[in-house]
CSV table of C-alpha atoms and ligand atoms in Angstrom, one decimal:
chain,number,residue,atom,x,y,z
Q,36,UNK,CA,82.8,99.6,99.4
Q,37,UNK,CA,81.2,99.1,102.2
Q,38,UNK,CA,78.6,97.1,103.8
Q,39,UNK,CA,76.1,97.3,106.7
Q,40,UNK,CA,76.1,94.4,109.9
Q,41,UNK,CA,74.3,91.3,109.9
Q,42,UNK,CA,75.4,90.1,113.6
Q,43,UNK,CA,72.7,87.7,114.5
Q,44,UNK,CA,71.3,86.9,111.2
Q,45,UNK,CA,69.8,83.4,110.8
Q,46,UNK,CA,72.7,82.3,108.9
Q,47,UNK,CA,75.4,82.5,111.6
Q,48,UNK,CA,72.7,81.6,114.3
Q,49,UNK,CA,71.4,78.7,112.4
Q,50,UNK,CA,75.5,77.2,112.3
Q,51,UNK,CA,77.6,79.0,114.1
Q,52,UNK,CA,79.5,75.7,116.2
Q,53,UNK,CA,80.7,76.3,119.8
Q,54,UNK,CA,83.1,78.6,120.4
Q,55,UNK,CA,85.1,82.3,121.9
Q,56,UNK,CA,84.3,84.3,118.3
Q,57,UNK,CA,83.2,87.3,118.5
Q,58,UNK,CA,79.8,88.6,115.9
Q,59,UNK,CA,81.1,89.6,112.8
Q,60,UNK,CA,82.5,92.5,112.4
Q,61,UNK,CA,79.9,95.4,111.1
Q,62,UNK,CA,82.4,95.8,107.9
Q,63,UNK,CA,84.3,93.1,106.8
Q,64,UNK,CA,86.2,95.2,104.9
Q,65,UNK,CA,87.6,97.8,107.3
Q,66,UNK,CA,91.0,97.8,108.9
Q,67,UNK,CA,90.7,98.3,112.1
Q,68,UNK,CA,93.8,100.6,112.5
Q,69,UNK,CA,94.7,99.1,115.8
Q,70,UNK,CA,96.0,95.9,114.1
Q,71,UNK,CA,96.9,97.2,110.4
Q,72,UNK,CA,100.0,99.0,110.1
Q,73,UNK,CA,100.7,103.1,109.7
Q,74,UNK,CA,100.4,103.2,105.7
Q,75,UNK,CA,98.5,100.4,105.1
Q,76,UNK,CA,94.9,101.1,103.9
Q,77,UNK,CA,92.4,100.4,100.7
Q,78,UNK,CA,93.0,102.2,97.2
Q,79,UNK,CA,90.2,103.3,95.0
Q,80,UNK,CA,89.5,99.9,93.9
Q,81,UNK,CA,89.4,98.5,97.4
Q,82,UNK,CA,92.5,96.3,97.0
Q,83,UNK,CA,94.6,96.9,100.5
Q,84,UNK,CA,97.6,98.8,100.0
Q,85,UNK,CA,100.6,99.3,102.1
Q,86,UNK,CA,103.1,102.0,101.8
Q,87,UNK,CA,101.5,103.2,98.6
Q,88,UNK,CA,102.0,99.7,96.6
Q,89,UNK,CA,98.7,97.8,96.4
Q,90,UNK,CA,99.3,93.7,97.5
Q,91,UNK,CA,97.8,92.1,94.1
Q,92,UNK,CA,101.3,94.2,92.5
Q,93,UNK,CA,103.0,92.7,95.4
Q,94,UNK,CA,102.1,88.9,95.1
Q,95,UNK,CA,102.3,89.6,91.4
Q,96,UNK,CA,106.5,90.6,92.0
Q,97,UNK,CA,107.4,88.5,95.5
Q,98,UNK,CA,104.5,85.5,95.5
Q,99,UNK,CA,102.6,84.5,98.0
Q,100,UNK,CA,103.0,84.1,101.0
Q,101,UNK,CA,105.1,87.3,101.7
Q,102,UNK,CA,105.3,88.8,104.3
Q,103,UNK,CA,105.2,93.0,104.3
Q,104,UNK,CA,106.9,95.5,106.4
Q,105,UNK,CA,106.1,99.4,106.4
Q,106,UNK,CA,109.5,100.3,107.1
Q,107,UNK,CA,107.9,103.8,108.0
Q,108,UNK,CA,106.2,102.6,110.1
Q,109,UNK,CA,108.8,100.1,112.0
Q,110,UNK,CA,111.2,104.0,112.2
Q,111,UNK,CA,108.3,105.6,113.8
Q,112,UNK,CA,107.6,103.2,116.6
Q,113,UNK,CA,111.4,102.4,116.9
Q,114,UNK,CA,111.2,106.4,117.4
Q,115,UNK,CA,108.6,106.6,119.5
Q,116,UNK,CA,110.6,104.0,122.1
Q,117,UNK,CA,113.0,106.3,122.2
Q,118,UNK,CA,111.7,109.7,122.2
Q,119,UNK,CA,109.6,108.3,125.2
Q,120,UNK,CA,112.7,107.6,127.1
Q,121,UNK,CA,114.4,110.6,126.3
Q,122,UNK,CA,118.3,110.9,126.9
Q,123,UNK,CA,117.6,109.0,130.9
Q,124,UNK,CA,116.8,105.5,129.6
Q,125,UNK,CA,118.5,102.9,127.0
Q,126,UNK,CA,116.1,101.4,124.4
Q,127,UNK,CA,117.1,97.7,123.5
Q,128,UNK,CA,115.0,96.4,120.2
Q,129,UNK,CA,115.1,92.6,121.3
Q,130,UNK,CA,116.2,91.3,118.3
Q,131,UNK,CA,114.8,88.0,118.4
Q,132,UNK,CA,111.4,89.0,117.3
Q,133,UNK,CA,113.0,90.0,114.2
Q,134,UNK,CA,116.5,90.3,112.5
Q,135,UNK,CA,117.7,91.1,109.4
Q,136,UNK,CA,120.6,93.6,108.3
Q,137,UNK,CA,118.3,96.0,106.7
Q,138,UNK,CA,116.5,96.2,110.6
Q,139,UNK,CA,119.7,96.4,111.8
Q,140,UNK,CA,120.4,100.0,109.9
Q,141,UNK,CA,117.5,100.8,110.8
Q,142,UNK,CA,117.8,100.6,114.8
Q,143,UNK,CA,121.1,102.3,114.3
Q,144,UNK,CA,119.4,105.7,112.7
Q,145,UNK,CA,116.9,105.7,114.7
Q,146,UNK,CA,118.8,105.7,117.6
Q,147,UNK,CA,118.0,102.0,119.2
Q,148,UNK,CA,120.6,99.4,121.0
Q,149,UNK,CA,119.9,96.4,121.0
Q,150,UNK,CA,119.3,93.1,122.4
Q,151,UNK,CA,121.0,89.7,121.1
Q,152,UNK,CA,120.5,86.1,122.5
Q,153,UNK,CA,122.6,84.0,120.4
Q,154,UNK,CA,125.6,83.6,118.0
Q,155,UNK,CA,123.7,84.2,114.7
Q,156,UNK,CA,121.5,87.4,116.1
Q,157,UNK,CA,125.1,88.8,117.3
Q,158,UNK,CA,126.4,88.4,113.4
Q,159,UNK,CA,123.6,89.8,112.1
Q,160,UNK,CA,123.9,92.8,114.5
Q,161,UNK,CA,127.6,93.0,114.0
Q,162,UNK,CA,126.9,92.4,109.9
Q,163,UNK,CA,124.5,95.0,110.1
Q,164,UNK,CA,126.7,97.6,111.8
Q,165,UNK,CA,125.6,98.0,115.2
Q,166,UNK,CA,128.3,99.8,117.3
Q,167,UNK,CA,129.1,96.7,119.3
Q,168,UNK,CA,129.0,99.0,122.4
Q,169,UNK,CA,125.0,99.4,121.3
Q,170,UNK,CA,125.0,95.3,121.6
Q,171,UNK,CA,123.5,93.5,125.2
Q,172,UNK,CA,123.9,89.7,124.8
Q,173,UNK,CA,121.1,87.5,126.5
Q,174,UNK,CA,120.9,83.7,126.8
Q,175,UNK,CA,120.6,81.2,129.4
Q,176,UNK,CA,123.1,78.8,127.9
Q,177,UNK,CA,125.4,81.0,125.9
Q,178,UNK,CA,128.4,78.7,124.3
Q,179,UNK,CA,132.0,79.3,125.3
Q,180,UNK,CA,132.5,80.4,121.7
Q,181,UNK,CA,130.0,82.8,121.9
Q,182,UNK,CA,131.0,84.6,124.7
Q,183,UNK,CA,134.3,84.7,123.6
Q,184,UNK,CA,133.2,86.5,120.3
Q,185,UNK,CA,130.8,89.0,121.8
Q,186,UNK,CA,134.0,90.0,124.7
Q,187,UNK,CA,136.1,90.1,121.0
Q,188,UNK,CA,134.0,92.1,119.6
Q,189,UNK,CA,133.5,94.6,122.3
Q,190,UNK,CA,129.8,94.7,122.8
Q,191,UNK,CA,128.4,96.7,125.8
Q,192,UNK,CA,127.1,94.5,128.3
Q,193,UNK,CA,126.5,90.8,128.7
Q,194,UNK,CA,123.8,89.5,130.4
Q,195,UNK,CA,124.8,87.0,133.6
Q,196,UNK,CA,121.8,84.4,133.6
Q,197,UNK,CA,123.8,81.5,136.2
Q,198,UNK,CA,126.2,81.2,139.0
Q,199,UNK,CA,128.9,79.4,135.7
Q,200,UNK,CA,128.3,82.3,133.8
Q,201,UNK,CA,129.7,84.6,136.2
Q,202,UNK,CA,132.6,82.7,136.4
Q,203,UNK,CA,132.9,81.7,132.4
Q,204,UNK,CA,132.5,85.3,131.4
Q,205,UNK,CA,135.1,86.7,133.8
Q,206,UNK,CA,137.3,83.7,132.8
Q,207,UNK,CA,137.5,84.1,129.2
Q,208,UNK,CA,137.3,88.0,129.5
Q,209,UNK,CA,140.7,87.7,131.6
Q,210,UNK,CA,142.0,85.4,129.2
Q,211,UNK,CA,141.7,88.4,126.5
Q,212,UNK,CA,142.8,91.0,128.7
Q,213,UNK,CA,139.6,92.7,128.7
Q,214,UNK,CA,137.2,93.7,131.7
Q,215,UNK,CA,133.0,93.0,130.5
Q,216,UNK,CA,130.7,94.7,131.4
Q,217,UNK,CA,128.0,92.7,132.7
Q,218,UNK,CA,124.5,92.5,134.4
Q,219,UNK,CA,123.1,89.7,136.3
Q,220,UNK,CA,119.8,88.3,135.4
Q,221,UNK,CA,117.1,87.8,138.2
Q,222,UNK,CA,114.1,86.7,138.4
Q,223,UNK,CA,111.9,88.0,141.0
Q,224,UNK,CA,108.8,86.0,141.7
Q,225,UNK,CA,106.5,87.7,139.1
Q,226,UNK,CA,104.9,85.8,136.2
Q,227,UNK,CA,103.7,86.8,133.6
Q,228,UNK,CA,101.5,85.4,131.2
Q,229,UNK,CA,99.6,87.2,128.8
Q,230,UNK,CA,97.0,89.4,130.0
Q,231,UNK,CA,97.4,88.9,133.1
Q,232,UNK,CA,100.4,88.3,135.9
Q,233,UNK,CA,100.5,85.6,138.4
Q,234,UNK,CA,102.9,86.1,141.4
Q,235,UNK,CA,104.6,83.4,142.5
Q,236,UNK,CA,106.5,82.3,145.6
Q,237,UNK,CA,108.9,81.0,144.4
Q,238,UNK,CA,111.4,81.1,140.4
Q,239,UNK,CA,110.5,76.9,138.4
Q,240,UNK,CA,111.8,78.4,135.7
Q,241,UNK,CA,114.9,78.3,133.3
Q,242,UNK,CA,116.1,81.7,133.4
Q,243,UNK,CA,118.4,84.0,135.9
Q,244,UNK,CA,118.9,84.0,139.1
Q,245,UNK,CA,116.5,84.0,141.8
Q,246,UNK,CA,116.0,86.9,144.4
Q,247,UNK,CA,114.3,84.3,146.2
Q,248,UNK,CA,116.7,82.6,149.0
Q,249,UNK,CA,119.5,85.3,148.6
Q,250,UNK,CA,120.9,83.5,145.5
Q,251,UNK,CA,120.5,86.4,143.3
Q,252,UNK,CA,122.6,88.6,146.2
Q,253,UNK,CA,125.4,85.8,146.1
Q,254,UNK,CA,125.4,86.0,142.4
Q,255,UNK,CA,126.1,89.8,143.3
Q,256,UNK,CA,128.9,89.5,145.9
Q,257,UNK,CA,130.9,86.9,143.3
Q,258,UNK,CA,130.3,88.5,140.6
Q,259,UNK,CA,132.1,92.3,142.3
Q,260,UNK,CA,135.2,90.0,142.9
Q,261,UNK,CA,136.5,88.9,140.0
Q,262,UNK,CA,138.8,91.3,137.8
Q,263,UNK,CA,137.5,90.1,134.7
Q,264,UNK,CA,133.9,91.5,134.6
Q,265,UNK,CA,132.5,94.6,135.6
Q,266,UNK,CA,129.0,94.7,137.4
Q,267,UNK,CA,126.9,97.3,136.1
Q,268,UNK,CA,123.3,97.1,136.6
Q,269,UNK,CA,120.7,94.6,137.5
Q,270,UNK,CA,118.2,93.0,134.6
Q,271,UNK,CA,114.7,91.2,134.8
Q,272,UNK,CA,112.2,90.5,132.3
Q,273,UNK,CA,108.6,89.2,133.5
Q,274,UNK,CA,107.6,87.8,130.2
Q,275,UNK,CA,105.9,88.8,126.9
Q,276,UNK,CA,102.8,90.0,125.3
Q,277,UNK,CA,102.1,92.2,128.5
Q,278,UNK,CA,98.9,95.0,129.1
Q,279,UNK,CA,99.0,95.1,133.0
Q,280,UNK,CA,102.0,97.2,134.3
Q,281,UNK,CA,101.8,95.9,138.0
Q,282,UNK,CA,103.7,93.0,137.1
Q,283,UNK,CA,107.0,95.9,136.2
Q,284,UNK,CA,105.4,97.9,139.3
Q,285,UNK,CA,106.6,94.6,142.1
Q,286,UNK,CA,109.9,93.5,139.3
Q,287,UNK,CA,110.7,97.2,140.4
Q,288,UNK,CA,110.3,96.9,143.3
Q,289,UNK,CA,112.1,94.1,144.0
Q,290,UNK,CA,114.9,94.9,141.7
Q,291,UNK,CA,115.3,98.3,143.5
Q,292,UNK,CA,116.0,96.0,146.8
Q,293,UNK,CA,118.4,94.0,145.8
Q,294,UNK,CA,120.3,97.5,144.7
Q,295,UNK,CA,119.7,98.7,148.7
Q,296,UNK,CA,120.9,95.2,150.3
Q,297,UNK,CA,124.3,95.4,147.4
Q,298,UNK,CA,124.7,99.3,148.4
Q,299,UNK,CA,124.6,98.0,152.3
Q,300,UNK,CA,126.5,95.4,151.8
Q,301,UNK,CA,129.1,96.3,149.8
Q,302,UNK,CA,128.8,100.2,149.6
Q,303,UNK,CA,128.4,100.2,146.0
Q,304,UNK,CA,125.3,101.5,143.9
Q,305,UNK,CA,125.0,99.9,140.6
Q,306,UNK,CA,124.3,102.4,137.9
Q,307,UNK,CA,121.8,100.8,135.7
Q,308,UNK,CA,118.9,98.8,136.1
Q,309,UNK,CA,116.9,96.8,133.2
Q,310,UNK,CA,113.5,95.8,132.9
Q,311,UNK,CA,113.3,93.8,130.2
Q,312,UNK,CA,110.9,93.4,127.1
Q,313,UNK,CA,107.4,92.2,127.2
Q,314,UNK,CA,104.3,94.8,126.4
Q,315,UNK,CA,101.7,93.9,124.8
Q,316,UNK,CA,100.5,94.8,120.9
Q,317,UNK,CA,96.8,93.9,119.4
Q,318,UNK,CA,96.7,91.7,117.6
Q,319,UNK,CA,93.5,91.8,117.4
Q,320,UNK,CA,90.9,94.7,117.9
Q,321,UNK,CA,89.9,93.5,121.4
Q,322,UNK,CA,93.6,93.8,122.5
Q,323,UNK,CA,94.6,97.4,124.0
Q,324,UNK,CA,98.4,98.0,124.1
Q,325,UNK,CA,99.7,101.3,126.3
Q,326,UNK,CA,101.7,103.4,123.9
Q,327,UNK,CA,105.7,104.1,124.9
Q,328,UNK,CA,105.5,107.4,126.3
Q,329,UNK,CA,102.3,106.1,128.9
Q,330,UNK,CA,105.4,103.0,129.5
Q,331,UNK,CA,107.8,105.1,129.8
Q,332,UNK,CA,106.4,107.4,132.3
Q,333,UNK,CA,105.3,104.5,134.3
Q,334,UNK,CA,108.6,102.9,134.6
Q,335,UNK,CA,110.4,105.8,135.3
Q,336,UNK,CA,108.2,107.0,137.6
Q,337,UNK,CA,107.7,103.5,139.8
Q,338,UNK,CA,112.0,103.4,139.8
Q,339,UNK,CA,112.5,107.1,140.7
Q,340,UNK,CA,109.9,106.5,143.5
Q,341,UNK,CA,111.3,103.0,144.7
Q,342,UNK,CA,114.4,104.0,144.3
Q,343,UNK,CA,114.1,107.3,146.8
Q,344,UNK,CA,112.2,105.7,149.1
Q,345,UNK,CA,115.6,103.5,149.8
Q,346,UNK,CA,117.4,106.4,149.4
Q,347,UNK,CA,119.3,105.5,146.0
Q,348,UNK,CA,120.5,107.1,143.7
Q,349,UNK,CA,118.2,106.6,140.4
Q,350,UNK,CA,120.3,103.9,137.9
Q,351,UNK,CA,120.0,104.8,134.5
Q,352,UNK,CA,116.7,102.7,133.1
Q,353,UNK,CA,117.2,100.6,129.5
Q,354,UNK,CA,114.4,98.6,128.3
Q,355,UNK,CA,113.8,95.4,126.2
Q,356,UNK,CA,110.8,96.0,123.8
Q,357,UNK,CA,110.8,93.4,120.7
Q,358,UNK,CA,107.2,92.2,119.6
Q,359,UNK,CA,106.1,95.9,120.7
Q,360,UNK,CA,108.8,97.9,118.0
Q,361,UNK,CA,108.2,95.5,115.5
Q,362,UNK,CA,105.2,93.3,115.8
Q,363,UNK,CA,102.1,95.8,114.3
Q,364,UNK,CA,104.8,96.5,111.6
Q,365,UNK,CA,104.5,93.9,109.2
Q,366,UNK,CA,101.3,91.6,107.7
Q,367,UNK,CA,101.3,88.2,106.2
Q,368,UNK,CA,100.3,88.2,102.5
Q,369,UNK,CA,98.5,84.7,101.6
Q,370,UNK,CA,96.6,83.4,98.8
Q,371,UNK,CA,93.7,81.3,98.6
Q,372,UNK,CA,94.0,77.9,97.6
Q,373,UNK,CA,91.0,75.8,98.7
Q,374,UNK,CA,87.9,76.4,100.6
Q,375,UNK,CA,85.9,74.1,102.2
Q,376,UNK,CA,82.7,74.8,104.1
Q,377,UNK,CA,81.6,71.6,106.6
Q,378,UNK,CA,78.1,71.7,107.5
Q,379,UNK,CA,76.7,73.3,111.2
Q,380,UNK,CA,80.9,73.8,111.8
Q,381,UNK,CA,82.6,76.4,110.2
Q,382,UNK,CA,84.1,77.0,106.1
Q,383,UNK,CA,88.1,75.7,106.5
Q,384,UNK,CA,90.2,78.6,104.4
Q,385,UNK,CA,93.3,77.0,103.4
Q,386,UNK,CA,96.0,79.1,102.3
Q,387,UNK,CA,99.8,78.8,100.5
Q,388,UNK,CA,101.3,79.0,104.1
Q,389,UNK,CA,100.7,78.7,107.9
Q,390,UNK,CA,102.5,76.7,111.0
Q,391,UNK,CA,105.7,77.1,108.9
Q,392,UNK,CA,105.8,80.9,108.8
Q,393,UNK,CA,103.9,81.4,111.7
Q,394,UNK,CA,103.7,78.9,114.9
Q,395,UNK,CA,102.2,81.1,117.0
Q,396,UNK,CA,98.3,80.1,116.7
Q,397,UNK,CA,100.0,76.4,117.5
Q,398,UNK,CA,102.0,77.0,119.6
Q,399,UNK,CA,100.5,79.4,122.2
Q,400,UNK,CA,96.9,79.8,120.9
Q,401,UNK,CA,97.4,82.7,119.7
Q,402,UNK,CA,94.8,84.9,118.5
Q,403,UNK,CA,94.6,86.6,115.0
Q,404,UNK,CA,92.6,88.9,112.7
Q,405,UNK,CA,92.2,88.4,108.5
Q,406,UNK,CA,90.9,90.1,105.4
Q,407,UNK,CA,89.9,89.4,101.9
Q,408,UNK,CA,92.7,92.1,100.6
Q,409,UNK,CA,92.5,91.5,96.9
Q,410,UNK,CA,89.4,93.3,96.2
Q,411,UNK,CA,86.0,94.1,99.1
Q,412,UNK,CA,82.7,92.8,98.9
Q,413,UNK,CA,79.7,92.5,100.0
Q,414,UNK,CA,78.7,88.7,100.4
Q,415,UNK,CA,77.4,87.6,103.5
Q,416,UNK,CA,80.2,86.9,106.8
Q,417,UNK,CA,80.9,83.6,107.4
Q,418,UNK,CA,82.4,81.9,110.2
Q,419,UNK,CA,86.0,80.9,108.9
Q,420,UNK,CA,88.8,79.5,109.9
Q,421,UNK,CA,92.0,80.1,108.2
Q,422,UNK,CA,94.6,77.1,107.7
Q,423,UNK,CA,97.8,76.3,106.2
Q,424,UNK,CA,99.2,73.8,103.6
Q,425,UNK,CA,101.1,71.1,106.0
Q,426,UNK,CA,100.1,67.7,107.1
Q,427,UNK,CA,99.1,68.5,110.8
Q,428,UNK,CA,95.1,69.8,111.9
Q,429,UNK,CA,96.8,71.9,114.0
Q,430,UNK,CA,98.0,73.8,111.2
Q,431,UNK,CA,95.7,76.8,111.7
Q,432,UNK,CA,96.6,81.0,111.3
Q,433,UNK,CA,93.5,82.0,111.9
Q,434,UNK,CA,91.4,80.1,114.6
Q,435,UNK,CA,87.4,82.3,114.1
Q,436,UNK,CA,87.8,84.9,111.6
Q,437,UNK,CA,84.8,86.4,109.9
Q,438,UNK,CA,85.1,85.8,106.3
Q,439,UNK,CA,83.1,87.1,103.0
Q,440,UNK,CA,81.0,84.0,101.8
Q,441,UNK,CA,82.5,84.3,98.0
Q,442,UNK,CA,85.9,84.4,99.2
Q,443,UNK,CA,87.2,81.7,96.7
Q,444,UNK,CA,90.5,80.0,95.2
Q,445,UNK,CA,93.3,83.0,94.1
Q,446,UNK,CA,91.9,85.7,96.7
Q,447,UNK,CA,94.3,87.0,98.4
Q,448,UNK,CA,94.0,87.3,102.3
Q,449,UNK,CA,96.2,89.4,104.9
Q,450,UNK,CA,97.1,88.3,108.6
Q,451,UNK,CA,98.0,91.7,110.3
Q,452,UNK,CA,100.3,92.2,113.8
Q,453,UNK,CA,102.7,89.3,112.1
Q,454,UNK,CA,106.2,90.9,112.4
Q,455,UNK,CA,107.2,89.8,115.6
Q,456,UNK,CA,107.8,85.8,116.6
Q,457,UNK,CA,106.7,85.1,113.1
Q,458,UNK,CA,109.3,85.1,110.1
Q,459,UNK,CA,111.7,84.8,113.4
Q,460,UNK,CA,110.4,81.6,114.3
Q,461,UNK,CA,109.9,79.9,111.1
Q,462,UNK,CA,110.4,76.2,110.2
Q,463,UNK,CA,110.7,74.5,106.6
Q,464,UNK,CA,108.3,71.5,108.4
Q,465,UNK,CA,107.1,69.4,105.7
Q,466,UNK,CA,110.3,71.2,103.4
Q,467,UNK,CA,107.8,74.5,102.9
Q,468,UNK,CA,110.4,77.5,102.2
Q,469,UNK,CA,110.6,79.7,104.3
Q,470,UNK,CA,108.5,83.5,102.6
Q,471,UNK,CA,110.5,86.1,102.1
Q,472,UNK,CA,110.4,89.6,103.9
Q,473,UNK,CA,109.5,92.9,101.8
Q,474,UNK,CA,110.1,96.2,103.0
Q,475,UNK,CA,108.1,98.8,101.4
Q,476,UNK,CA,108.0,102.3,101.6
Q,477,UNK,CA,107.1,105.6,100.2
Q,478,UNK,CA,106.1,103.1,96.2
Q,479,UNK,CA,108.9,101.6,96.8
Q,480,UNK,CA,109.4,97.5,98.0
Q,481,UNK,CA,112.5,96.1,98.9
Q,482,UNK,CA,113.3,92.1,99.7
Q,483,UNK,CA,115.4,92.2,102.7
Q,484,UNK,CA,114.8,88.6,103.2
Q,485,UNK,CA,114.4,86.6,100.2
Q,486,UNK,CA,112.4,83.8,99.5
Q,487,UNK,CA,114.0,80.3,100.8
Q,488,UNK,CA,114.0,77.7,97.3
Q,489,UNK,CA,114.7,74.5,96.7
Q,490,UNK,CA,118.4,74.8,96.7
Q,491,UNK,CA,118.4,77.0,99.6
Q,492,UNK,CA,117.1,73.4,101.4
Q,493,UNK,CA,119.1,71.1,99.2
Q,494,UNK,CA,122.5,72.7,100.3
Q,495,UNK,CA,122.2,71.7,103.2
Q,496,UNK,CA,121.6,67.6,102.8
Q,497,UNK,CA,124.3,66.9,102.0
Q,498,UNK,CA,123.6,63.0,100.9
K,38,LLP,N1,114.2,91.3,126.9
K,38,LLP,C1,114.5,90.1,127.1
K,38,LLP,C2,114.7,89.4,127.9
K,38,LLP,C3,113.8,88.7,126.4
K,38,LLP,O1,113.6,87.0,127.1
K,38,LLP,C4,112.7,88.9,125.6
K,38,LLP,C5,111.2,87.5,125.0
K,38,LLP,C6,112.5,90.4,125.3
K,38,LLP,C7,113.1,91.4,125.8
K,38,LLP,C8,111.3,90.9,124.0
K,38,LLP,O2,110.2,90.9,124.5
K,38,LLP,P1,108.9,90.9,123.9
K,38,LLP,O3,109.1,92.8,124.1
K,38,LLP,O4,109.0,91.1,122.5
K,38,LLP,O5,107.9,90.8,123.7
K,38,LLP,N2,107.7,83.5,120.9
K,38,LLP,C9,106.5,85.1,121.8
K,38,LLP,C10,107.7,85.4,122.9
K,38,LLP,C11,108.9,84.6,122.9
K,38,LLP,C12,109.8,85.9,123.8
K,38,LLP,C13,111.2,85.2,124.2
K,38,LLP,N3,111.6,86.8,124.7
K,38,LLP,C14,105.6,84.8,121.3
K,38,LLP,O6,106.2,84.9,119.6
K,38,LLP,O7,104.5,85.1,121.9
């Protein structure tokens, strides 16, 4: 079933164009556990399986393209985050990565809280049964209606993102006869990119209130004066798909610095600090993410150390992982439609989805891997680009990948690590219908978000 490597064979050396791809993997049929969900494996016939069900059966029953989510893996990852922080911290799953009512139920059962950032996510969270006090409401421009709904529902915290919002939330809460618990989101002057962070002199972005120039301190001053809100902490989110903990270190240092200033000026020790999400996952074998327990240990140590230095009682920590919980738990299954070898360049493999179900490659130049899923093959590796069916040449799912040279229309291919920011950022571009999300567990598969239909599309088009 496996074959030996053919890394520098003349066939590639002669035809490989300029690019950043690596050599073909030693075994094209192998599954790197780093990028695949826990229960994904190949059965005796070499067919990819998840939760004990093979993808040929899944494709027959649910069609392609489709996202298949390993429920056991999701729950295990959620639990790992929960137990890593123990009782001393709160884990808020960032719903923007992927949210559905089934997911809300799993989170509730596994003891996680939920971060939502729009009225739609709030509605899904409440409808899925998440207790309101375990919901945090985010966003840089929440509407009055959204704020009202969140306060009425009794969300545990609203994360305030601007001076206007401080007044707006306080006003709405007063009107409703409530005292809303809030955090203030600050920008700490650390800008985190995929694999590195760059310390910036000024905070040139739309989120949060800058620490620089005393703006965050002024926001705290105002928040403490308003009786519609109760300021419970400071929030910082430095970016996404981060591997390097040093950005968090700088953020914790600066946030604790603000807590100290607040204590010195107001005699108040705020009880909470939220360090946001952003922890990276493996999209390809080259990525080496940290485990939740390592992250928990590092963050707890940083905050404790900084607080001891500032003679502050260590506040309760919260974190907001999205990608790191759901990203690795799902893969997208596509059917190959056409295979177009371009001499001296690469082979274009067109699948039945594309940028409407995974915009990340086009938008962020994201890297993914791909395998032939419906069978194994001993054919020579060929440099391929997996592209979608949309009318746009940037419609790329996997930029550079080696696939077996006998790949043919009708084969199924699977792209791992598509659980986060793929379905949640899916679109109807070209009026392509958004794929379903199917949860698989212990030999059972269940649609948790159904496939869109033409009726769905036409229902919005009122003629
Ligand atoms: N908390 C806050 C306040 C956030 O803004 C985000 C992500 C998270 C938590 C969760 O971050 P995570 O752990 O999932 O990295 N669409 C992009 C990612 C955008 C993230 C936006 N905020 C992508 O596909 O890479």
